[in-house]
Amino acid sequence: MAEGPKKERLARRKARKRALDVLFEADLRDLPPGQVLLTYLDRIARPHPEHLEYSKTLIDGVAKNLDRIDELIASYAEGWTIDRMPTVDRNLARIAVYELLYEADVDDPVAITEAVELAKEMSTDDSPRFLNGLLDRIAAFATR
């Protein structure tokens, strides 16, 4: 793999992780993601890393489209309600669904794989399989 694409992929993964941090905190504290983002930006070192722009895109995109994203997650999460999902899983799903629906430069398999990989690092043993199935079903719907 060429250095450029690998570097870009790693930057996007960091961006997703940062977006997850902000969305997770906003979800737990029942605050608007934009408000949490502002305090988050104040806490991290300057100059801010370049990948932070994509984090902001994800956070703003999820916040702006939250009702539609949550509607899809609720519709395709077999046997689960959004409120019953672990907070990490719920927000990983939100990021991935945002990318599936609104980020044309992110291939569906990449959005799904990234969510699954972050779930392996940060959530329960069952989370990667759950998210993979959920996101596969949503991706199939989105490409119809």
Short mmCIF file of N, CA, C and O in Angstrom, two decimals:
data_model
loop_
_atom_site.label_atom_id
_atom_site.label_comp_id
_atom_site.label_asym_id
_atom_site.label_seq_id
_atom_site.Cartn_x
_atom_site.Cartn_y
_atom_site.Cartn_z
N MET A 1 0.85 -1.18 0.00
CA MET A 1 0.00 0.00 0.00
C MET A 1 0.89 1.24 0.00
O MET A 1 1.86 1.32 0.74
N ALA A 2 0.55 2.19 -0.80
CA ALA A 2 1.31 3.43 -0.87
C ALA A 2 1.16 4.21 0.44
O ALA A 2 0.16 4.10 1.12
N GLU A 3 2.17 4.97 0.75
CA GLU A 3 2.19 5.71 2.01
C GLU A 3 1.03 6.71 2.12
O GLU A 3 0.43 6.84 3.16
N GLY A 4 0.70 7.40 1.04
CA GLY A 4 -0.37 8.40 1.06
C GLY A 4 -1.72 7.83 1.48
O GLY A 4 -2.34 8.31 2.42
N PRO A 5 -2.20 6.77 0.79
CA PRO A 5 -3.50 6.19 1.18
C PRO A 5 -3.50 5.62 2.60
O PRO A 5 -4.49 5.74 3.31
N LYS A 6 -2.38 5.02 3.01
CA LYS A 6 -2.31 4.48 4.36
C LYS A 6 -2.39 5.61 5.39
O LYS A 6 -3.11 5.51 6.38
N LYS A 7 -1.68 6.69 5.13
CA LYS A 7 -1.70 7.84 6.03
C LYS A 7 -3.11 8.43 6.10
O LYS A 7 -3.60 8.77 7.18
N GLU A 8 -3.76 8.54 4.96
CA GLU A 8 -5.14 9.06 4.90
C GLU A 8 -6.09 8.15 5.69
O GLU A 8 -6.95 8.63 6.43
N ARG A 9 -5.93 6.84 5.53
CA ARG A 9 -6.80 5.89 6.23
C ARG A 9 -6.62 6.01 7.75
O ARG A 9 -7.58 6.02 8.51
N LEU A 10 -5.37 6.13 8.19
CA LEU A 10 -5.10 6.28 9.62
C LEU A 10 -5.64 7.61 10.15
O LEU A 10 -6.16 7.67 11.27
N ALA A 11 -5.53 8.66 9.35
CA ALA A 11 -6.07 9.96 9.76
C ALA A 11 -7.59 9.89 9.90
O ALA A 11 -8.16 10.43 10.85
N ARG A 12 -8.23 9.21 8.95
CA ARG A 12 -9.69 9.07 9.03
C ARG A 12 -10.09 8.26 10.26
O ARG A 12 -11.09 8.54 10.90
N ARG A 13 -9.32 7.21 10.58
CA ARG A 13 -9.63 6.42 11.78
C ARG A 13 -9.52 7.29 13.03
O ARG A 13 -10.37 7.23 13.92
N LYS A 14 -8.47 8.10 13.11
CA LYS A 14 -8.32 9.01 14.25
C LYS A 14 -9.48 10.00 14.31
O LYS A 14 -9.98 10.32 15.38
N ALA A 15 -9.90 10.49 13.14
CA ALA A 15 -11.02 11.43 13.08
C ALA A 15 -12.30 10.77 13.60
O ALA A 15 -13.07 11.39 14.34
N ARG A 16 -12.53 9.53 13.20
CA ARG A 16 -13.72 8.81 13.67
C ARG A 16 -13.66 8.61 15.18
O ARG A 16 -14.66 8.73 15.86
N LYS A 17 -12.48 8.28 15.68
CA LYS A 17 -12.33 8.07 17.12
C LYS A 17 -12.61 9.36 17.88
O LYS A 17 -13.31 9.36 18.90
N ARG A 18 -12.11 10.47 17.39
CA ARG A 18 -12.38 11.76 18.04
C ARG A 18 -13.86 12.11 17.96
O ARG A 18 -14.44 12.60 18.94
N ALA A 19 -14.47 11.86 16.82
CA ALA A 19 -15.90 12.11 16.69
C ALA A 19 -16.68 11.24 17.68
O ALA A 19 -17.64 11.70 18.32
N LEU A 20 -16.26 9.99 17.82
CA LEU A 20 -16.90 9.09 18.78
C LEU A 20 -16.76 9.66 20.20
O LEU A 20 -17.75 9.64 20.96
N ASP A 21 -15.59 10.15 20.56
CA ASP A 21 -15.40 10.72 21.89
C ASP A 21 -16.41 11.83 22.16
O ASP A 21 -17.04 11.88 23.23
N VAL A 22 -16.57 12.73 21.21
CA VAL A 22 -17.47 13.86 21.39
C VAL A 22 -18.93 13.40 21.41
O VAL A 22 -19.71 13.81 22.28
N LEU A 23 -19.31 12.55 20.46
CA LEU A 23 -20.70 12.09 20.40
C LEU A 23 -21.06 11.25 21.63
O LEU A 23 -22.18 11.35 22.14
N PHE A 24 -20.12 10.45 22.12
CA PHE A 24 -20.32 9.65 23.32
C PHE A 24 -20.60 10.57 24.52
O PHE A 24 -21.56 10.38 25.27
N GLU A 25 -19.74 11.58 24.70
CA GLU A 25 -19.92 12.51 25.81
C GLU A 25 -21.24 13.27 25.69
O GLU A 25 -21.96 13.44 26.68
N ALA A 26 -21.56 13.73 24.49
CA ALA A 26 -22.82 14.46 24.28
C ALA A 26 -24.01 13.57 24.61
O ALA A 26 -24.98 14.02 25.25
N ASP A 27 -23.94 12.32 24.21
CA ASP A 27 -25.01 11.36 24.46
C ASP A 27 -25.17 11.12 25.97
O ASP A 27 -26.27 11.18 26.51
N LEU A 28 -24.06 10.87 26.66
CA LEU A 28 -24.11 10.60 28.10
C LEU A 28 -24.60 11.79 28.91
O LEU A 28 -25.34 11.64 29.87
N ARG A 29 -24.18 12.97 28.50
CA ARG A 29 -24.52 14.18 29.26
C ARG A 29 -25.77 14.87 28.74
O ARG A 29 -26.18 15.89 29.28
N ASP A 30 -26.37 14.30 27.69
CA ASP A 30 -27.57 14.86 27.07
C ASP A 30 -27.37 16.33 26.70
O ASP A 30 -28.16 17.20 27.03
N LEU A 31 -26.25 16.57 26.00
CA LEU A 31 -25.90 17.91 25.54
C LEU A 31 -25.82 17.92 24.02
O LEU A 31 -25.55 16.88 23.41
N PRO A 32 -25.97 19.08 23.40
CA PRO A 32 -25.79 19.15 21.95
C PRO A 32 -24.34 18.83 21.58
O PRO A 32 -23.41 19.33 22.23
N PRO A 33 -24.13 18.01 20.55
CA PRO A 33 -22.75 17.66 20.15
C PRO A 33 -21.89 18.88 19.85
O PRO A 33 -20.70 18.88 20.18
N GLY A 34 -22.47 19.92 19.27
CA GLY A 34 -21.69 21.12 18.97
C GLY A 34 -21.13 21.78 20.22
O GLY A 34 -20.00 22.27 20.23
N GLN A 35 -21.90 21.78 21.29
CA GLN A 35 -21.45 22.35 22.56
C GLN A 35 -20.31 21.52 23.14
O GLN A 35 -19.30 22.05 23.59
N VAL A 36 -20.45 20.20 23.09
CA VAL A 36 -19.40 19.32 23.60
C VAL A 36 -18.14 19.46 22.75
O VAL A 36 -17.03 19.46 23.27
N LEU A 37 -18.31 19.62 21.44
CA LEU A 37 -17.17 19.79 20.55
C LEU A 37 -16.36 21.03 20.94
O LEU A 37 -15.12 20.98 20.96
N LEU A 38 -17.01 22.12 21.25
CA LEU A 38 -16.30 23.35 21.62
C LEU A 38 -15.44 23.13 22.86
O LEU A 38 -14.27 23.55 22.89
N THR A 39 -15.97 22.48 23.89
CA THR A 39 -15.17 22.23 25.09
C THR A 39 -14.07 21.21 24.80
O THR A 39 -12.98 21.31 25.35
N TYR A 40 -14.37 20.24 23.93
CA TYR A 40 -13.36 19.25 23.54
C TYR A 40 -12.18 19.93 22.85
O TYR A 40 -11.02 19.63 23.14
N LEU A 41 -12.48 20.85 21.94
CA LEU A 41 -11.42 21.55 21.21
C LEU A 41 -10.54 22.37 22.15
O LEU A 41 -9.33 22.49 21.94
N ASP A 42 -11.14 22.91 23.20
CA ASP A 42 -10.37 23.67 24.18
C ASP A 42 -9.44 22.79 24.99
O ASP A 42 -8.41 23.25 25.49
N ARG A 43 -9.78 21.49 25.13
CA ARG A 43 -8.98 20.58 25.95
C ARG A 43 -7.81 19.95 25.21
O ARG A 43 -6.89 19.45 25.85
N ILE A 44 -7.86 19.92 23.88
CA ILE A 44 -6.78 19.23 23.16
C ILE A 44 -5.70 20.23 22.75
O ILE A 44 -5.94 21.41 22.60
N ALA A 45 -4.52 19.67 22.55
CA ALA A 45 -3.34 20.49 22.25
C ALA A 45 -3.48 21.23 20.92
O ALA A 45 -4.12 20.75 20.00
N ARG A 46 -2.86 22.38 20.89
CA ARG A 46 -2.79 23.16 19.65
C ARG A 46 -1.35 23.07 19.13
O ARG A 46 -0.44 22.98 19.94
N PRO A 47 -1.13 23.14 17.87
CA PRO A 47 -2.16 23.25 16.84
C PRO A 47 -2.96 21.96 16.73
O PRO A 47 -2.45 20.87 16.97
N HIS A 48 -4.22 22.13 16.39
CA HIS A 48 -5.09 20.97 16.24
C HIS A 48 -4.63 20.12 15.06
O HIS A 48 -4.20 20.66 14.04
N PRO A 49 -4.72 18.80 15.20
CA PRO A 49 -4.31 17.92 14.09
C PRO A 49 -5.22 18.11 12.86
O PRO A 49 -6.39 18.48 12.99
N GLU A 50 -4.64 17.86 11.69
CA GLU A 50 -5.38 18.04 10.44
C GLU A 50 -6.64 17.20 10.37
O GLU A 50 -7.66 17.64 9.83
N HIS A 51 -6.58 15.98 10.92
CA HIS A 51 -7.75 15.10 10.81
C HIS A 51 -8.95 15.61 11.60
O HIS A 51 -10.05 15.13 11.43
N LEU A 52 -8.75 16.63 12.42
CA LEU A 52 -9.85 17.17 13.21
C LEU A 52 -10.97 17.74 12.34
O LEU A 52 -12.13 17.73 12.74
N GLU A 53 -10.63 18.21 11.15
CA GLU A 53 -11.67 18.73 10.25
C GLU A 53 -12.68 17.64 9.89
O GLU A 53 -13.88 17.90 9.84
N TYR A 54 -12.20 16.42 9.65
CA TYR A 54 -13.13 15.34 9.33
C TYR A 54 -13.93 14.95 10.58
O TYR A 54 -15.12 14.63 10.47
N SER A 55 -13.32 15.04 11.75
CA SER A 55 -14.06 14.80 12.99
C SER A 55 -15.23 15.77 13.10
O SER A 55 -16.36 15.38 13.41
N LYS A 56 -14.95 17.04 12.83
CA LYS A 56 -16.01 18.06 12.89
C LYS A 56 -17.10 17.76 11.87
O LYS A 56 -18.29 17.92 12.16
N THR A 57 -16.71 17.34 10.68
CA THR A 57 -17.69 16.98 9.64
C THR A 57 -18.60 15.87 10.14
O THR A 57 -19.83 15.93 9.98
N LEU A 58 -18.00 14.85 10.75
CA LEU A 58 -18.79 13.73 11.27
C LEU A 58 -19.73 14.17 12.40
O LEU A 58 -20.92 13.82 12.40
N ILE A 59 -19.21 14.93 13.34
CA ILE A 59 -20.01 15.38 14.48
C ILE A 59 -21.17 16.26 14.01
O ILE A 59 -22.32 16.03 14.40
N ASP A 60 -20.85 17.24 13.17
CA ASP A 60 -21.90 18.13 12.66
C ASP A 60 -22.91 17.36 11.81
O ASP A 60 -24.11 17.61 11.91
N GLY A 61 -22.42 16.43 10.99
CA GLY A 61 -23.31 15.65 10.14
C GLY A 61 -24.24 14.76 10.92
O GLY A 61 -25.44 14.67 10.62
N VAL A 62 -23.70 14.10 11.95
CA VAL A 62 -24.55 13.26 12.80
C VAL A 62 -25.58 14.13 13.51
O VAL A 62 -26.77 13.80 13.55
N ALA A 63 -25.14 15.24 14.08
CA ALA A 63 -26.06 16.12 14.82
C ALA A 63 -27.17 16.64 13.91
O ALA A 63 -28.36 16.62 14.29
N LYS A 64 -26.81 17.08 12.72
CA LYS A 64 -27.78 17.65 11.78
C LYS A 64 -28.78 16.61 11.29
O LYS A 64 -29.94 16.91 11.05
N ASN A 65 -28.35 15.36 11.14
CA ASN A 65 -29.19 14.30 10.58
C ASN A 65 -29.58 13.24 11.60
O ASN A 65 -29.98 12.14 11.23
N LEU A 66 -29.51 13.58 12.89
CA LEU A 66 -29.69 12.60 13.95
C LEU A 66 -31.05 11.89 13.88
O LEU A 66 -31.12 10.66 14.06
N ASP A 67 -32.11 12.62 13.62
CA ASP A 67 -33.43 11.98 13.59
C ASP A 67 -33.49 10.91 12.51
O ASP A 67 -33.96 9.79 12.76
N ARG A 68 -33.03 11.21 11.31
CA ARG A 68 -33.04 10.24 10.21
C ARG A 68 -32.10 9.06 10.51
O ARG A 68 -32.45 7.91 10.26
N ILE A 69 -30.93 9.36 11.03
CA ILE A 69 -29.96 8.31 11.35
C ILE A 69 -30.53 7.37 12.41
O ILE A 69 -30.50 6.15 12.25
N ASP A 70 -31.07 7.93 13.48
CA ASP A 70 -31.63 7.10 14.54
C ASP A 70 -32.85 6.32 14.07
O ASP A 70 -33.07 5.19 14.50
N GLU A 71 -33.62 6.91 13.18
CA GLU A 71 -34.78 6.20 12.61
C GLU A 71 -34.31 4.95 11.86
O GLU A 71 -34.88 3.86 12.01
N LEU A 72 -33.27 5.07 11.07
CA LEU A 72 -32.74 3.92 10.35
C LEU A 72 -32.15 2.88 11.29
O LEU A 72 -32.39 1.68 11.13
N ILE A 73 -31.39 3.33 12.27
CA ILE A 73 -30.81 2.39 13.22
C ILE A 73 -31.92 1.63 13.94
O ILE A 73 -31.87 0.40 14.06
N ALA A 74 -32.93 2.34 14.40
CA ALA A 74 -34.04 1.70 15.12
C ALA A 74 -34.78 0.71 14.21
O ALA A 74 -35.18 -0.37 14.66
N SER A 75 -34.93 1.06 12.94
CA SER A 75 -35.65 0.19 12.01
C SER A 75 -34.90 -1.10 11.70
O SER A 75 -35.50 -2.14 11.49
N TYR A 76 -33.57 -1.04 11.68
CA TYR A 76 -32.77 -2.19 11.25
C TYR A 76 -32.06 -2.93 12.39
O TYR A 76 -31.41 -3.94 12.14
N ALA A 77 -32.18 -2.42 13.60
CA ALA A 77 -31.55 -3.08 14.76
C ALA A 77 -32.50 -4.16 15.28
O ALA A 77 -33.34 -3.89 16.12
N GLU A 78 -32.32 -5.33 14.78
CA GLU A 78 -33.23 -6.43 15.11
C GLU A 78 -33.14 -6.78 16.59
O GLU A 78 -32.09 -7.19 17.09
N GLY A 79 -34.25 -6.61 17.29
CA GLY A 79 -34.31 -6.97 18.69
C GLY A 79 -33.72 -5.95 19.65
O GLY A 79 -33.62 -6.20 20.84
N TRP A 80 -33.33 -4.80 19.15
CA TRP A 80 -32.74 -3.77 19.99
C TRP A 80 -33.44 -2.43 19.77
O TRP A 80 -33.78 -2.09 18.64
N THR A 81 -33.61 -1.68 20.84
CA THR A 81 -34.01 -0.28 20.70
C THR A 81 -32.74 0.55 20.81
O THR A 81 -31.73 0.09 21.37
N ILE A 82 -32.80 1.75 20.33
CA ILE A 82 -31.63 2.63 20.39
C ILE A 82 -31.20 2.84 21.85
O ILE A 82 -30.02 2.82 22.15
N ASP A 83 -32.16 3.03 22.73
CA ASP A 83 -31.83 3.30 24.13
C ASP A 83 -31.18 2.10 24.83
O ASP A 83 -30.45 2.28 25.80
N ARG A 84 -31.44 0.89 24.36
CA ARG A 84 -30.85 -0.30 24.98
C ARG A 84 -29.44 -0.59 24.49
O ARG A 84 -28.72 -1.35 25.11
N MET A 85 -29.06 -0.02 23.38
CA MET A 85 -27.72 -0.25 22.84
C MET A 85 -26.67 0.38 23.75
O MET A 85 -26.90 1.45 24.32
N PRO A 86 -25.51 -0.27 23.86
CA PRO A 86 -24.42 0.40 24.57
C PRO A 86 -24.12 1.75 23.90
O PRO A 86 -24.20 1.88 22.68
N THR A 87 -23.80 2.73 24.70
CA THR A 87 -23.58 4.09 24.19
C THR A 87 -22.51 4.12 23.11
O THR A 87 -22.65 4.82 22.11
N VAL A 88 -21.46 3.35 23.28
CA VAL A 88 -20.39 3.29 22.27
C VAL A 88 -20.96 2.77 20.95
O VAL A 88 -20.74 3.36 19.89
N ASP A 89 -21.70 1.67 21.01
CA ASP A 89 -22.26 1.07 19.79
C ASP A 89 -23.22 2.01 19.09
O ASP A 89 -23.20 2.15 17.87
N ARG A 90 -24.07 2.66 19.87
CA ARG A 90 -25.05 3.58 19.31
C ARG A 90 -24.35 4.70 18.53
O ARG A 90 -24.74 5.03 17.42
N ASN A 91 -23.27 5.22 19.10
CA ASN A 91 -22.59 6.33 18.45
C ASN A 91 -21.67 5.89 17.32
O ASN A 91 -21.52 6.61 16.32
N LEU A 92 -21.10 4.70 17.40
CA LEU A 92 -20.38 4.15 16.26
C LEU A 92 -21.34 3.93 15.09
O LEU A 92 -21.01 4.22 13.94
N ALA A 93 -22.51 3.42 15.40
CA ALA A 93 -23.52 3.21 14.35
C ALA A 93 -23.92 4.54 13.73
O ALA A 93 -24.06 4.65 12.51
N ARG A 94 -24.10 5.55 14.55
CA ARG A 94 -24.48 6.88 14.03
C ARG A 94 -23.43 7.42 13.06
O ARG A 94 -23.76 7.94 12.00
N ILE A 95 -22.16 7.30 13.45
CA ILE A 95 -21.08 7.78 12.57
C ILE A 95 -21.09 7.00 11.25
O ILE A 95 -21.02 7.60 10.18
N ALA A 96 -21.18 5.69 11.34
CA ALA A 96 -21.15 4.86 10.13
C ALA A 96 -22.36 5.13 9.25
O ALA A 96 -22.22 5.22 8.02
N VAL A 97 -23.54 5.26 9.84
CA VAL A 97 -24.74 5.53 9.04
C VAL A 97 -24.61 6.91 8.38
O VAL A 97 -24.97 7.07 7.21
N TYR A 98 -24.09 7.87 9.10
CA TYR A 98 -23.86 9.18 8.47
C TYR A 98 -22.96 9.01 7.25
O TYR A 98 -23.26 9.54 6.17
N GLU A 99 -21.87 8.26 7.39
CA GLU A 99 -20.96 8.07 6.26
C GLU A 99 -21.64 7.31 5.12
O GLU A 99 -21.44 7.64 3.95
N LEU A 100 -22.44 6.30 5.46
CA LEU A 100 -23.14 5.53 4.43
C LEU A 100 -24.08 6.41 3.62
O LEU A 100 -24.17 6.27 2.39
N LEU A 101 -24.77 7.31 4.29
CA LEU A 101 -25.80 8.11 3.62
C LEU A 101 -25.29 9.41 3.01
O LEU A 101 -25.80 9.84 1.98
N TYR A 102 -24.30 10.03 3.66
CA TYR A 102 -23.99 11.41 3.30
C TYR A 102 -22.55 11.68 2.85
O TYR A 102 -22.26 12.78 2.39
N GLU A 103 -21.65 10.73 2.99
CA GLU A 103 -20.26 10.94 2.59
C GLU A 103 -19.96 10.09 1.35
O GLU A 103 -19.56 8.93 1.46
N ALA A 104 -20.13 10.68 0.19
CA ALA A 104 -19.98 9.95 -1.07
C ALA A 104 -18.55 9.43 -1.28
O ALA A 104 -18.35 8.44 -1.98
N ASP A 105 -17.56 10.09 -0.68
CA ASP A 105 -16.17 9.66 -0.89
C ASP A 105 -15.75 8.51 0.03
O ASP A 105 -14.62 8.05 -0.03
N VAL A 106 -16.67 8.04 0.89
CA VAL A 106 -16.38 6.90 1.76
C VAL A 106 -17.17 5.70 1.24
O VAL A 106 -18.40 5.73 1.21
N ASP A 107 -16.46 4.67 0.83
CA ASP A 107 -17.12 3.45 0.35
C ASP A 107 -17.85 2.78 1.50
O ASP A 107 -17.36 2.77 2.64
N ASP A 108 -18.99 2.17 1.21
CA ASP A 108 -19.78 1.51 2.25
C ASP A 108 -18.97 0.49 3.05
O ASP A 108 -19.02 0.51 4.28
N PRO A 109 -18.20 -0.40 2.38
CA PRO A 109 -17.43 -1.37 3.18
C PRO A 109 -16.43 -0.70 4.13
O PRO A 109 -16.16 -1.21 5.22
N VAL A 110 -15.90 0.44 3.74
CA VAL A 110 -14.95 1.16 4.60
C VAL A 110 -15.66 1.70 5.83
O VAL A 110 -15.18 1.54 6.96
N ALA A 111 -16.82 2.32 5.65
CA ALA A 111 -17.58 2.86 6.79
C ALA A 111 -17.93 1.74 7.76
O ALA A 111 -17.80 1.90 8.99
N ILE A 112 -18.35 0.60 7.24
CA ILE A 112 -18.74 -0.53 8.08
C ILE A 112 -17.52 -1.11 8.80
O ILE A 112 -17.54 -1.32 10.01
N THR A 113 -16.45 -1.35 8.06
CA THR A 113 -15.23 -1.93 8.65
C THR A 113 -14.66 -1.03 9.73
O THR A 113 -14.24 -1.52 10.80
N GLU A 114 -14.65 0.26 9.50
CA GLU A 114 -14.11 1.17 10.51
C GLU A 114 -14.93 1.13 11.79
O GLU A 114 -14.37 1.13 12.89
N ALA A 115 -16.25 1.09 11.68
CA ALA A 115 -17.10 0.99 12.87
C ALA A 115 -16.84 -0.31 13.61
O ALA A 115 -16.73 -0.34 14.85
N VAL A 116 -16.71 -1.40 12.87
CA VAL A 116 -16.47 -2.72 13.47
C VAL A 116 -15.10 -2.73 14.17
O VAL A 116 -14.97 -3.24 15.29
N GLU A 117 -14.08 -2.17 13.52
CA GLU A 117 -12.75 -2.15 14.12
C GLU A 117 -12.72 -1.31 15.40
O GLU A 117 -12.10 -1.71 16.39
N LEU A 118 -13.39 -0.17 15.40
CA LEU A 118 -13.44 0.64 16.62
C LEU A 118 -14.24 -0.08 17.71
O LEU A 118 -13.89 0.01 18.89
N ALA A 119 -15.26 -0.82 17.33
CA ALA A 119 -16.03 -1.59 18.31
C ALA A 119 -15.16 -2.67 18.95
O ALA A 119 -15.27 -2.94 20.15
N LYS A 120 -14.28 -3.29 18.15
CA LYS A 120 -13.37 -4.30 18.71
C LYS A 120 -12.48 -3.70 19.78
O LYS A 120 -12.16 -4.36 20.77
N GLU A 121 -12.07 -2.46 19.58
CA GLU A 121 -11.18 -1.78 20.52
C GLU A 121 -11.92 -1.25 21.74
O GLU A 121 -11.35 -1.20 22.83
N MET A 122 -13.17 -0.82 21.56
CA MET A 122 -13.79 0.01 22.58
C MET A 122 -15.10 -0.50 23.17
O MET A 122 -15.66 0.15 24.04
N SER A 123 -15.61 -1.63 22.69
CA SER A 123 -16.92 -2.05 23.16
C SER A 123 -16.90 -3.51 23.59
O SER A 123 -15.85 -4.08 23.85
N THR A 124 -18.07 -4.12 23.61
CA THR A 124 -18.21 -5.49 24.10
C THR A 124 -17.77 -6.50 23.04
O THR A 124 -17.61 -6.16 21.86
N ASP A 125 -17.62 -7.73 23.45
CA ASP A 125 -17.24 -8.80 22.52
C ASP A 125 -18.29 -9.01 21.43
O ASP A 125 -17.96 -9.41 20.32
N ASP A 126 -19.54 -8.77 21.75
CA ASP A 126 -20.63 -8.96 20.79
C ASP A 126 -20.83 -7.77 19.85
O ASP A 126 -21.50 -7.90 18.83
N SER A 127 -20.28 -6.64 20.20
CA SER A 127 -20.53 -5.41 19.45
C SER A 127 -20.07 -5.45 17.99
O SER A 127 -20.81 -4.99 17.11
N PRO A 128 -18.88 -5.97 17.69
CA PRO A 128 -18.47 -5.97 16.27
C PRO A 128 -19.46 -6.73 15.38
O PRO A 128 -19.83 -6.24 14.31
N ARG A 129 -19.89 -7.89 15.81
CA ARG A 129 -20.84 -8.68 15.01
C ARG A 129 -22.19 -7.95 14.89
O ARG A 129 -22.78 -7.88 13.82
N PHE A 130 -22.66 -7.39 16.01
CA PHE A 130 -23.92 -6.65 16.00
C PHE A 130 -23.85 -5.47 15.02
O PHE A 130 -24.74 -5.29 14.18
N LEU A 131 -22.80 -4.67 15.12
CA LEU A 131 -22.67 -3.50 14.25
C LEU A 131 -22.51 -3.91 12.79
O LEU A 131 -23.09 -3.27 11.90
N ASN A 132 -21.75 -4.96 12.54
CA ASN A 132 -21.57 -5.41 11.16
C ASN A 132 -22.92 -5.77 10.53
O ASN A 132 -23.22 -5.35 9.41
N GLY A 133 -23.72 -6.54 11.24
CA GLY A 133 -25.02 -6.93 10.71
C GLY A 133 -25.95 -5.74 10.52
O GLY A 133 -26.59 -5.59 9.48
N LEU A 134 -26.00 -4.88 11.52
CA LEU A 134 -26.85 -3.69 11.45
C LEU A 134 -26.46 -2.80 10.28
O LEU A 134 -27.31 -2.39 9.47
N LEU A 135 -25.18 -2.52 10.17
CA LEU A 135 -24.71 -1.61 9.12
C LEU A 135 -24.82 -2.24 7.73
O LEU A 135 -25.09 -1.53 6.76
N ASP A 136 -24.63 -3.54 7.62
CA ASP A 136 -24.85 -4.22 6.34
C ASP A 136 -26.30 -4.06 5.88
O ASP A 136 -26.56 -3.79 4.70
N ARG A 137 -27.24 -4.22 6.80
CA ARG A 137 -28.66 -4.08 6.44
C ARG A 137 -28.97 -2.63 6.02
O ARG A 137 -29.69 -2.41 5.05
N ILE A 138 -28.43 -1.67 6.74
CA ILE A 138 -28.66 -0.26 6.39
C ILE A 138 -28.01 0.08 5.06
O ILE A 138 -28.60 0.77 4.24
N ALA A 139 -26.81 -0.43 4.82
CA ALA A 139 -26.12 -0.18 3.55
C ALA A 139 -26.93 -0.75 2.39
O ALA A 139 -27.04 -0.11 1.34
N ALA A 140 -27.48 -1.95 2.58
CA ALA A 140 -28.31 -2.56 1.52
C ALA A 140 -29.52 -1.69 1.24
O ALA A 140 -29.91 -1.49 0.08
N PHE A 141 -30.13 -1.14 2.28
CA PHE A 141 -31.27 -0.24 2.12
C PHE A 141 -30.84 1.04 1.39
O PHE A 141 -31.51 1.50 0.47
N ALA A 142 -29.72 1.60 1.80
CA ALA A 142 -29.26 2.89 1.26
C ALA A 142 -28.89 2.81 -0.22
O ALA A 142 -28.95 3.82 -0.91
N THR A 143 -28.49 1.63 -0.69
CA THR A 143 -28.09 1.52 -2.09
C THR A 143 -29.23 1.11 -3.00
O THR A 143 -29.03 0.98 -4.20
N ARG A 144 -30.40 0.92 -2.46
CA ARG A 144 -31.56 0.58 -3.31
C ARG A 144 -31.99 1.72 -4.16
O ARG A 144 -31.87 2.86 -3.89
#
